[in-house]
Amino acid sequence: MIRNASSKILSILIVLFFISASGCITPVQETPTLQPVSDEYYAEMDAALDTYILNIDEQMKETTAAVWNAARELDGMPKDGPEVDLALLKLKSEIPLSYEVGRVDKDNILTAITGEQNSQQLVGTEIITTPYTEEELKAVGSACVVSNFVTFQNGDRGIKVIAPVYDAEGNYDGTIQVSLNIESLFSGPADELRTKYGYTVWAAQENGQIIYDEEMTKIGSDLTNPSSAYTPSFTAATKDILTNESGHTSYIFYSAAWNNISQTNAVWSTLEPGYGQTWKIVLVDTVPPLHELMEPIVTPDELKVFVMKAYIYALTEGKTKALAAFNDPKGDFIDGELYIFAGGMDGTVLSLPYQPALIGENSWFAEDPAGVKYVQRVIARAEQGGGYVLYLYPNPSVGYSTELKLSYVIPVDNEWYLGAGLYEHNAPFSHTTNVDWKMRNELIKQVRTMKYLAAVEGIPAVTDMMMDPNSSFQRDGLYPFAISGNGTILAFSNDPAIVGTNQLGSLNSYGMSFVREGISLGQEGGGLMYTLAWDAEKQKEVFVLDYVEPAGNDTYFASYMILE
């Protein structure tokens, strides 16, 4: 009932928005009145929020328990011995949302950390993002501290979960610290929420700093700071949200990133994820309705031709003129959902005609709902000379619903790239079904467990276990494998026939090399990616979500889950 009312007011708001774009009014003008919302409607929203908060709370409880238990295992252990390295690696395998795990001494100096060279070079440096004193940690008692939202020294953003460590005599000897990917913490359950109930969420610390939002540019901003993008009703609503434990409200909200202004109805509640933090989690109904499935408007080959046309234009006319043309919403390089985007090799957005507010922003760490760092994957593909890449992205032609996007990208020079994409409307996990975030977590755990076991027992022992369906880390629906840096398959549970063969040149129907892309991702430190892979059992290509980690000795461990 409220959705019908909201659709009427949305029509008015769209008119107001386009008038504002012409300079007649500012985008933050209120509508005459907010539409009323029934108690029954708010009750439905509250029920969905309760389920969402339970998922977040359970993940945080599992994380803090794992960190506390690991700290107790480290008690009395020399802070920089090999046993510490193994303990940290084991803890990382238990927390799929962790970036890295570090041991910090009582002077706040990092003495050991998981991860590759970019992390290892931090050993011996002072931890400046989350300094806690012995007195502060003692005051916590037998619980972990959860930090404020921070930008870590390597550029990633998130929170830290921290527990004290004691020496053999029971004296304070520093901390164990886990940097946590808070976007993945929220986004997986949020994508499920969107698909099942038609809602989404944003979250803020009690001090007003936004720690999660579907609009990446809002993360880290402060709600208490005045902004020209805030309507009076939104400002009043945020004050209410930050002040009260729970409640419901409505406000007019202007989204520069999505070029949208609409009435938003919201309910919120409060979660304490650990000592030192209080989060306000806000469920809102500004989710576009699902559209009927349809076939892509162009083929992959036509997509490539479209990109090459833009590439030739950029080479001929120069960067400045080309970017102006690509950003022109009425120009020759935009046709409905097909448009040219461009970016710097450092992650800076150069062209995005449907989201001009993002131009100039650095999107290097941007993630899709499954946790794939899609800008990094696009840049990696461009740096390889160009080609196709898959990721989830909002489709402007269907109300910014998240869909699987197949993009073709090409480097213009060593400073910037351009590309375009087609939306796979009929992909089974990109429209009406979300990626199973719990299975995603198990996927990451499995690969990290294999890496930990390799550190204990050696790589050959783990590749043998990959081929054993009864080994301890095997999980239904996950398919582990190992590859060497030259593309040789060392183990593959789903297709034993190719073990020992070199698959570097094997391509899927998009011309993508699963093995080459996996090695590239592993060389960058590991992570998630999508691809189209051959399934020996189904005898067809299937969309998969793959997770890769470097295992040492020019070897990469990986596993994937089928997304259909």
mmCIF file with all atom_site columns, C-alpha atoms in Angstrom, residues 2 31 47 49 53 143 146 157 236 381 470 550:
data_model
loop_
_atom_site.group_PDB
_atom_site.id
_atom_site.type_symbol
_atom_site.label_atom_id
_atom_site.label_alt_id
_atom_site.label_comp_id
_atom_site.label_asym_id
_atom_site.label_entity_id
_atom_site.label_seq_id
_atom_site.pdbx_PDB_ins_code
_atom_site.Cartn_x
_atom_site.Cartn_y
_atom_site.Cartn_z
_atom_site.occupancy
_atom_site.B_iso_or_equiv
_atom_site.pdbx_formal_charge
_atom_site.auth_seq_id
_atom_site.auth_comp_id
_atom_site.auth_asym_id
_atom_site.auth_atom_id
_atom_site.pdbx_PDB_model_num
ATOM 1  C CA . ILE A 1 2   ? 2.801  2.398   0.877   1.00 0.00 ? 2   ILE A CA 1
ATOM 2  C CA . THR A 1 31  ? 8.437  17.765  -1.189  1.00 0.00 ? 31  THR A CA 1
ATOM 3  C CA . ALA A 1 47  ? 10.855 -8.219  11.313  1.00 0.00 ? 47  ALA A CA 1
ATOM 4  C CA . LEU A 1 49  ? 15.701 -5.951  10.368  1.00 0.00 ? 49  LEU A CA 1
ATOM 5  C CA . ILE A 1 53  ? 20.890 -7.954  12.798  1.00 0.00 ? 53  ILE A CA 1
ATOM 6  C CA . ALA A 1 143 ? 36.235 -9.598  26.043  1.00 0.00 ? 143 ALA A CA 1
ATOM 7  C CA . VAL A 1 146 ? 36.211 -3.544  18.643  1.00 0.00 ? 146 VAL A CA 1
ATOM 8  C CA . ARG A 1 157 ? 39.166 0.064   5.362   1.00 0.00 ? 157 ARG A CA 1
ATOM 9  C CA . ALA A 1 236 ? 16.244 15.286  11.519  1.00 0.00 ? 236 ALA A CA 1
ATOM 10 C CA . ARG A 1 381 ? 42.537 -7.397  -16.946 1.00 0.00 ? 381 ARG A CA 1
ATOM 11 C CA . ASN A 1 470 ? 37.138 -37.629 2.847   1.00 0.00 ? 470 ASN A CA 1
ATOM 12 C CA . PRO A 1 550 ? 49.190 -17.866 -2.723  1.00 0.00 ? 550 PRO A CA 1
#
